[in-house]
mmCIF file of C-alpha atoms in Angstrom:
data_model
loop_
_atom_site.group_PDB
_atom_site.id
_atom_site.type_symbol
_atom_site.label_atom_id
_atom_site.label_comp_id
_atom_site.label_asym_id
_atom_site.label_seq_id
_atom_site.Cartn_x
_atom_site.Cartn_y
_atom_site.Cartn_z
ATOM 1 C CA MET A 1 40.133 -82.224 -96.436
ATOM 2 C CA SER A 2 38.788 -83.105 -99.794
ATOM 3 C CA THR A 3 35.367 -82.983 -101.901
ATOM 4 C CA PRO A 4 35.458 -85.186 -104.540
ATOM 5 C CA PRO A 5 34.423 -84.370 -107.999
ATOM 6 C CA ALA A 6 30.437 -85.306 -109.027
ATOM 7 C CA ARG A 7 30.508 -87.442 -111.648
ATOM 8 C CA GLY A 8 28.423 -87.808 -115.015
ATOM 9 C CA ARG A 9 25.072 -85.994 -115.066
ATOM 10 C CA SER A 10 24.022 -83.126 -112.473
ATOM 11 C CA ARG A 11 20.898 -83.912 -110.975
ATOM 12 C CA PRO A 12 18.420 -81.557 -109.681
ATOM 13 C CA ILE A 13 18.825 -80.535 -105.720
ATOM 14 C CA ARG A 14 17.532 -82.847 -104.112
ATOM 15 C CA LEU A 15 13.937 -82.546 -101.366
ATOM 16 C CA GLY A 16 14.545 -84.054 -97.810
ATOM 17 C CA GLY A 17 11.875 -83.574 -95.529
ATOM 18 C CA ARG A 18 12.357 -80.495 -94.031
ATOM 19 C CA SER A 19 12.588 -79.413 -97.337
ATOM 20 C CA VAL A 20 9.085 -80.129 -98.186
ATOM 21 C CA ALA A 21 7.921 -79.193 -95.166
ATOM 22 C CA ALA A 22 9.357 -75.609 -95.827
ATOM 23 C CA LEU A 23 7.575 -75.490 -99.024
ATOM 24 C CA VAL A 24 4.538 -76.398 -98.132
ATOM 25 C CA LEU A 25 4.345 -73.435 -95.162
ATOM 26 C CA VAL A 26 5.062 -71.070 -97.540
ATOM 27 C CA SER A 27 3.210 -72.017 -100.445
ATOM 28 C CA ALA A 28 -0.448 -72.345 -98.157
ATOM 29 C CA VAL A 29 0.462 -68.765 -96.497
ATOM 30 C CA GLY A 30 0.189 -67.801 -100.315
ATOM 31 C CA VAL A 31 -2.499 -69.750 -101.325
ATOM 32 C CA ALA A 32 -3.625 -68.371 -98.541
ATOM 33 C CA ALA A 33 -2.549 -63.955 -99.101
ATOM 34 C CA PHE A 34 -4.128 -63.975 -102.320
ATOM 35 C CA GLY A 35 -7.456 -65.968 -101.779
ATOM 36 C CA TRP A 36 -8.386 -64.297 -98.797
ATOM 37 C CA PRO A 37 -10.087 -62.127 -100.068
ATOM 38 C CA LEU A 38 -12.842 -63.503 -102.371
ATOM 39 C CA LEU A 39 -14.055 -65.059 -98.912
ATOM 40 C CA ALA A 40 -13.654 -61.775 -97.109
ATOM 41 C CA ASP A 41 -17.262 -60.063 -95.992
ATOM 42 C CA GLY A 42 -18.434 -57.596 -97.870
ATOM 43 C CA GLY A 43 -18.655 -54.938 -94.624
ATOM 44 C CA SER A 44 -16.094 -56.228 -93.267
ATOM 45 C CA GLY A 45 -12.865 -54.182 -94.793
ATOM 46 C CA LEU A 46 -10.866 -56.479 -94.519
ATOM 47 C CA ALA A 47 -10.931 -57.132 -99.177
ATOM 48 C CA ASP A 48 -7.856 -55.457 -99.321
ATOM 49 C CA HIS A 49 -4.235 -56.227 -100.018
ATOM 50 C CA ALA A 50 -3.170 -53.012 -99.615
ATOM 51 C CA GLN A 51 -3.475 -53.924 -96.010
ATOM 52 C CA ASP A 52 -2.183 -56.939 -95.524
ATOM 53 C CA ALA A 53 0.733 -57.109 -97.844
ATOM 54 C CA PRO A 54 3.096 -55.265 -94.678
ATOM 55 C CA TRP A 55 2.975 -58.256 -92.712
ATOM 56 C CA LEU A 56 2.811 -61.189 -95.663
ATOM 57 C CA PHE A 57 6.565 -58.955 -96.573
ATOM 58 C CA ALA A 58 6.544 -59.624 -93.000
ATOM 59 C CA ALA A 59 6.480 -63.425 -92.951
ATOM 60 C CA LEU A 60 7.764 -64.047 -96.757
ATOM 61 C CA LEU A 61 11.339 -63.474 -95.598
ATOM 62 C CA PRO A 62 11.406 -65.453 -91.842
ATOM 63 C CA LEU A 63 9.529 -68.523 -94.765
ATOM 64 C CA LEU A 64 11.903 -68.358 -97.326
ATOM 65 C CA LEU A 65 15.007 -68.502 -94.659
ATOM 66 C CA ALA A 66 13.348 -70.858 -93.624
ATOM 67 C CA VAL A 67 13.920 -73.192 -96.946
ATOM 68 C CA ALA A 68 16.704 -72.166 -97.996
ATOM 69 C CA VAL A 69 17.279 -73.304 -94.071
ATOM 70 C CA ALA A 70 16.209 -76.622 -94.137
ATOM 71 C CA THR A 71 17.599 -77.173 -97.890
ATOM 72 C CA ILE A 72 21.158 -76.220 -96.431
ATOM 73 C CA ALA A 73 19.933 -78.343 -93.473
ATOM 74 C CA ASP A 74 18.516 -81.528 -95.954
ATOM 75 C CA VAL A 75 21.839 -81.513 -98.998
ATOM 76 C CA GLY A 76 24.069 -79.299 -97.126
ATOM 77 C CA LEU A 77 24.901 -76.966 -99.616
ATOM 78 C CA ASP A 78 28.094 -74.555 -98.909
ATOM 79 C CA ALA A 79 29.235 -71.385 -99.349
ATOM 80 C CA LYS A 80 28.873 -72.327 -104.196
ATOM 81 C CA ALA A 81 25.628 -72.901 -103.690
ATOM 82 C CA ILE A 82 24.852 -69.313 -101.792
ATOM 83 C CA ALA A 83 26.896 -67.864 -104.310
ATOM 84 C CA MET A 84 25.148 -69.028 -107.338
ATOM 85 C CA LEU A 85 22.291 -68.238 -106.099
ATOM 86 C CA GLY A 86 23.596 -64.685 -105.804
ATOM 87 C CA VAL A 87 24.971 -64.892 -108.938
ATOM 88 C CA LEU A 88 21.701 -66.213 -110.651
ATOM 89 C CA ALA A 89 19.881 -63.530 -108.893
ATOM 90 C CA ALA A 90 21.649 -60.477 -109.888
ATOM 91 C CA ALA A 91 20.946 -62.104 -113.906
ATOM 92 C CA GLY A 92 17.238 -62.540 -113.345
ATOM 93 C CA ALA A 93 17.249 -58.972 -111.488
ATOM 94 C CA ALA A 94 19.386 -57.918 -114.758
ATOM 95 C CA LEU A 95 16.899 -58.780 -117.089
ATOM 96 C CA ARG A 96 13.754 -58.262 -116.321
ATOM 97 C CA PRO A 97 13.857 -54.318 -116.903
ATOM 98 C CA LEU A 98 15.361 -54.781 -120.637
ATOM 99 C CA GLY A 99 11.404 -55.610 -121.233
ATOM 100 C CA ALA A 100 9.157 -54.804 -117.975
ATOM 101 C CA GLY A 101 6.726 -52.199 -119.312
ATOM 102 C CA THR A 102 6.737 -53.213 -122.725
ATOM 103 C CA ALA A 103 3.283 -55.823 -123.804
ATOM 104 C CA GLY A 104 4.641 -57.557 -120.100
ATOM 105 C CA ILE A 105 7.716 -58.581 -122.296
ATOM 106 C CA GLU A 106 9.394 -60.033 -119.372
ATOM 107 C CA PRO A 107 12.575 -62.475 -120.847
ATOM 108 C CA MET A 108 13.907 -63.816 -116.706
ATOM 109 C CA PHE A 109 11.111 -65.884 -116.906
ATOM 110 C CA PHE A 110 13.041 -68.225 -119.307
ATOM 111 C CA LEU A 111 16.414 -67.877 -117.330
ATOM 112 C CA MET A 112 13.892 -68.760 -113.909
ATOM 113 C CA VAL A 113 12.274 -71.605 -115.539
ATOM 114 C CA LEU A 114 15.754 -72.535 -116.435
ATOM 115 C CA SER A 115 17.872 -72.449 -113.438
ATOM 116 C CA GLY A 116 14.884 -73.817 -111.573
ATOM 117 C CA ARG A 117 15.057 -77.286 -114.145
ATOM 118 C CA VAL A 118 18.546 -77.654 -113.407
ATOM 119 C CA LEU A 119 18.606 -77.058 -110.061
ATOM 120 C CA GLY A 120 15.584 -78.127 -107.801
ATOM 121 C CA PRO A 121 12.210 -77.261 -106.838
ATOM 122 C CA GLY A 122 13.476 -75.964 -103.644
ATOM 123 C CA PHE A 123 16.491 -73.760 -104.155
ATOM 124 C CA GLY A 124 14.255 -73.224 -106.755
ATOM 125 C CA PHE A 125 11.534 -70.893 -105.218
ATOM 126 C CA VAL A 126 14.432 -69.323 -103.106
ATOM 127 C CA LEU A 127 15.786 -67.852 -106.755
ATOM 128 C CA GLY A 128 12.644 -67.330 -107.845
ATOM 129 C CA ALA A 129 11.663 -64.528 -104.466
ATOM 130 C CA VAL A 130 15.276 -63.598 -104.162
ATOM 131 C CA SER A 131 15.301 -62.407 -108.307
ATOM 132 C CA MET A 132 12.195 -60.101 -107.728
ATOM 133 C CA PHE A 133 12.671 -58.903 -104.191
ATOM 134 C CA ALA A 134 17.257 -57.568 -106.047
ATOM 135 C CA SER A 135 14.245 -56.814 -109.608
ATOM 136 C CA ALA A 136 12.457 -54.270 -106.974
ATOM 137 C CA LEU A 137 14.682 -52.455 -105.611
ATOM 138 C CA LEU A 138 17.123 -52.415 -108.965
ATOM 139 C CA THR A 139 13.762 -50.519 -110.647
ATOM 140 C CA GLY A 140 11.915 -49.099 -107.912
ATOM 141 C CA GLY A 141 9.464 -51.440 -108.044
ATOM 142 C CA VAL A 142 8.885 -51.743 -104.590
ATOM 143 C CA GLY A 143 5.847 -51.424 -103.551
ATOM 144 C CA PRO A 144 2.209 -53.631 -101.923
ATOM 145 C CA TRP A 145 2.131 -56.157 -104.578
ATOM 146 C CA MET A 146 6.516 -57.152 -103.995
ATOM 147 C CA PRO A 147 5.214 -60.206 -101.510
ATOM 148 C CA PHE A 148 2.892 -61.195 -104.433
ATOM 149 C CA GLN A 149 5.221 -61.195 -106.678
ATOM 150 C CA MET A 150 8.060 -62.533 -104.749
ATOM 151 C CA LEU A 151 6.235 -65.662 -103.893
ATOM 152 C CA SER A 152 4.432 -66.403 -107.925
ATOM 153 C CA MET A 153 7.782 -66.721 -109.221
ATOM 154 C CA GLY A 154 9.557 -67.819 -106.825
ATOM 155 C CA TRP A 155 6.010 -70.509 -107.703
ATOM 156 C CA VAL A 156 7.268 -70.641 -110.722
ATOM 157 C CA CYS A 157 11.281 -71.943 -110.820
ATOM 158 C CA MET A 158 8.945 -74.318 -108.450
ATOM 159 C CA GLY A 159 7.536 -76.319 -110.685
ATOM 160 C CA ALA A 160 10.097 -75.923 -113.388
ATOM 161 C CA GLY A 161 11.952 -78.132 -110.887
ATOM 162 C CA LEU A 162 9.229 -81.046 -110.185
ATOM 163 C CA LEU A 163 9.260 -80.896 -113.895
ATOM 164 C CA PRO A 164 9.706 -84.869 -114.812
ATOM 165 C CA GLY A 165 12.915 -86.699 -115.771
ATOM 166 C CA PRO A 166 14.713 -84.144 -114.318
ATOM 167 C CA ASP A 167 18.018 -86.207 -114.920
ATOM 168 C CA ARG A 168 17.011 -88.811 -118.088
ATOM 169 C CA LEU A 169 15.182 -86.204 -120.582
ATOM 170 C CA ARG A 170 17.506 -83.974 -122.888
ATOM 171 C CA GLY A 171 17.948 -83.109 -125.661
ATOM 172 C CA ARG A 172 14.467 -81.101 -127.961
ATOM 173 C CA GLY A 173 12.038 -83.325 -125.791
ATOM 174 C CA GLU A 174 13.121 -81.651 -122.580
ATOM 175 C CA LEU A 175 13.606 -78.092 -124.441
ATOM 176 C CA TRP A 176 9.881 -78.964 -125.917
ATOM 177 C CA MET A 177 8.770 -79.270 -122.245
ATOM 178 C CA LEU A 178 10.625 -76.001 -120.736
ATOM 179 C CA ALA A 179 9.392 -74.089 -123.302
ATOM 180 C CA ALA A 180 5.850 -75.029 -122.737
ATOM 181 C CA TYR A 181 5.677 -74.676 -119.635
ATOM 182 C CA GLY A 182 7.532 -71.501 -119.736
ATOM 183 C CA ALA A 183 4.541 -70.182 -121.599
ATOM 184 C CA VAL A 184 2.257 -71.396 -119.336
ATOM 185 C CA SER A 185 3.981 -70.384 -116.074
ATOM 186 C CA SER A 186 4.002 -67.297 -118.023
ATOM 187 C CA VAL A 187 0.067 -66.998 -117.893
ATOM 188 C CA ALA A 188 -0.261 -68.513 -115.070
ATOM 189 C CA TYR A 189 2.302 -65.615 -113.193
ATOM 190 C CA GLY A 190 -0.279 -63.099 -114.415
ATOM 191 C CA THR A 191 -2.870 -64.568 -113.376
ATOM 192 C CA ALA A 192 -1.868 -64.666 -110.591
ATOM 193 C CA MET A 193 -1.141 -61.345 -110.890
ATOM 194 C CA ASN A 194 -4.396 -59.772 -111.494
ATOM 195 C CA LEU A 195 -5.511 -61.416 -108.437
ATOM 196 C CA GLN A 196 -3.477 -59.402 -106.300
ATOM 197 C CA GLY A 197 -4.134 -56.145 -107.710
ATOM 198 C CA TRP A 198 -8.340 -57.420 -108.580
ATOM 199 C CA PRO A 199 -9.341 -56.287 -105.530
ATOM 200 C CA TYR A 200 -8.426 -52.640 -106.099
ATOM 201 C CA LEU A 201 -10.651 -52.215 -108.008
ATOM 202 C CA GLY A 202 -14.258 -52.461 -106.471
ATOM 203 C CA GLY A 203 -16.574 -50.600 -108.089
ATOM 204 C CA LEU A 204 -15.009 -49.269 -110.798
ATOM 205 C CA ALA A 205 -16.410 -50.877 -113.388
ATOM 206 C CA THR A 206 -19.795 -53.719 -112.081
ATOM 207 C CA GLY A 207 -18.756 -56.064 -115.202
ATOM 208 C CA VAL A 208 -15.126 -56.715 -113.785
ATOM 209 C CA SER A 209 -14.855 -55.026 -111.080
ATOM 210 C CA PHE A 210 -14.382 -57.590 -107.600
ATOM 211 C CA VAL A 211 -17.372 -56.860 -104.701
ATOM 212 C CA PRO A 212 -16.315 -58.045 -101.399
ATOM 213 C CA GLY A 213 -18.568 -60.133 -99.913
ATOM 214 C CA ASP A 214 -20.779 -61.433 -103.475
ATOM 215 C CA PRO A 215 -20.714 -65.633 -103.974
ATOM 216 C CA LEU A 216 -17.498 -66.877 -104.863
ATOM 217 C CA PRO A 217 -18.942 -68.277 -108.297
ATOM 218 C CA ASP A 218 -20.102 -64.515 -108.997
ATOM 219 C CA ASN A 219 -16.470 -62.907 -107.810
ATOM 220 C CA LEU A 220 -14.736 -65.724 -109.728
ATOM 221 C CA GLY A 221 -16.911 -65.211 -113.124
ATOM 222 C CA ARG A 222 -15.828 -60.953 -113.383
ATOM 223 C CA PHE A 223 -12.126 -62.053 -112.333
ATOM 224 C CA LEU A 224 -11.774 -63.979 -115.481
ATOM 225 C CA ALA A 225 -13.573 -61.793 -117.051
ATOM 226 C CA TYR A 226 -10.789 -59.021 -115.950
ATOM 227 C CA CYS A 227 -8.048 -61.319 -116.823
ATOM 228 C CA LEU A 228 -9.057 -61.577 -120.321
ATOM 229 C CA ALA A 229 -10.433 -57.845 -120.702
ATOM 230 C CA THR A 230 -7.346 -56.445 -119.184
ATOM 231 C CA SER A 231 -4.350 -58.799 -118.754
ATOM 232 C CA MET A 232 -4.530 -61.596 -122.410
ATOM 233 C CA GLY A 233 -2.019 -58.301 -124.340
ATOM 234 C CA TRP A 234 0.798 -58.300 -121.732
ATOM 235 C CA ASP A 235 0.261 -62.392 -120.720
ATOM 236 C CA LEU A 236 0.156 -63.561 -124.595
ATOM 237 C CA PRO A 237 3.717 -61.782 -125.449
ATOM 238 C CA ARG A 238 5.602 -62.299 -122.003
ATOM 239 C CA ALA A 239 5.216 -66.437 -122.767
ATOM 240 C CA VAL A 240 5.986 -66.328 -126.605
ATOM 241 C CA VAL A 241 9.813 -64.624 -125.124
ATOM 242 C CA THR A 242 9.769 -66.784 -123.113
ATOM 243 C CA VAL A 243 8.675 -70.300 -124.910
ATOM 244 C CA LEU A 244 11.376 -67.813 -127.942
ATOM 245 C CA LEU A 245 13.854 -67.420 -125.733
ATOM 246 C CA SER A 246 14.315 -71.133 -123.948
ATOM 247 C CA LEU A 247 14.075 -72.682 -127.062
ATOM 248 C CA ALA A 248 17.238 -70.680 -128.589
ATOM 249 C CA LEU A 249 19.361 -69.963 -125.855
ATOM 250 C CA GLY A 250 18.067 -72.609 -123.853
ATOM 251 C CA PRO A 251 20.267 -75.556 -125.253
ATOM 252 C CA ALA A 252 23.452 -73.319 -123.782
ATOM 253 C CA VAL A 253 21.748 -71.923 -120.706
ATOM 254 C CA LEU A 254 20.857 -75.317 -120.113
ATOM 255 C CA LYS A 255 24.299 -77.305 -120.510
ATOM 256 C CA ALA A 256 26.091 -74.027 -118.819
ATOM 257 C CA LEU A 257 24.258 -74.437 -115.340
ATOM 258 C CA ARG A 258 24.228 -78.355 -115.815
ATOM 259 C CA ARG A 259 28.655 -77.733 -116.014
ATOM 260 C CA ALA A 260 28.466 -75.340 -112.433
ATOM 261 C CA THR A 261 26.298 -77.779 -110.784
ATOM 262 C CA ARG A 262 29.279 -80.976 -111.683
ATOM 263 C CA ARG A 263 31.595 -78.921 -110.811
ATOM 264 C CA ALA A 264 30.082 -77.402 -107.261
ATOM 265 C CA ALA A 265 29.189 -80.938 -106.536
ATOM 266 C CA PHE A 266 27.159 -80.278 -103.701
ATOM 267 C CA GLU A 267 25.384 -82.859 -102.674
ATOM 268 C CA ALA A 268 29.251 -84.681 -103.244
ATOM 269 C CA PRO A 269 30.616 -86.224 -99.787
ATOM 270 C CA VAL A 270 33.154 -84.766 -97.759
ATOM 271 C CA THR A 271 36.543 -86.861 -96.898
ATOM 272 C CA PHE A 272 39.253 -86.134 -94.976
ATOM 273 C CA GLU A 273 41.987 -87.443 -95.087
ATOM 274 C CA ALA A 274 45.257 -88.286 -93.508
ATOM 275 C CA PRO A 275 47.965 -86.024 -93.925
ATOM 276 C CA GLY A 276 50.903 -87.270 -95.665
ATOM 277 C CA PRO A 277 54.290 -88.420 -93.544
#
């Protein structure tokens, strides 16, 4: 049996029908988990992510496994892909503590964006979620926020894999596109995590706090004020660092990732050769 090497440019791992269905399902669960406190009745006592986080984590793990299995079933990934997933997740987990706690600087973002670009949305989603899980175990950051971090980083990597021109756009144009996406996704990640933690602040400051049962537009207005007042000092430095690292290290990292995917030949057909005389 032999596996011919992939030729030409490496392409992101494609999405099949089962992969798309699994990603849509896990994303729908994630959107509902982030947003349902905004719609909960004020007297229900349910508008609190501390209660739903364990259930979300219990649901997220099998859904992540479903995305991975669906991608394997659609494309035929093997142990080489699992090994690459482990290496990149470990690298991301190791990078995160280098800046965590310092004005929101998190150098792992640029690696997650570049990896999602090269490896595709399905593989990228699993990579982002697993990286955050490994980082939480490494730094002791396990808490009700962890499943939401896993979902948010999964979406960041998935979005990078969905950017246009995956097998054609190269050079400075691609770098600037990835840097711009990295900046936007860095702020979007912070906003999503604000939405996760914001319901805890009910009643602390009427101008920016969550009020269970209030009309959605009123709560969204207070949420915007909360983000502007509290998190922009973290989100903007994260975005700047992501842009700088993407532009400075992007060419080398993209080249290394693409070389690795070509050599791994994830989607190369397997052929069987008759034994010689």
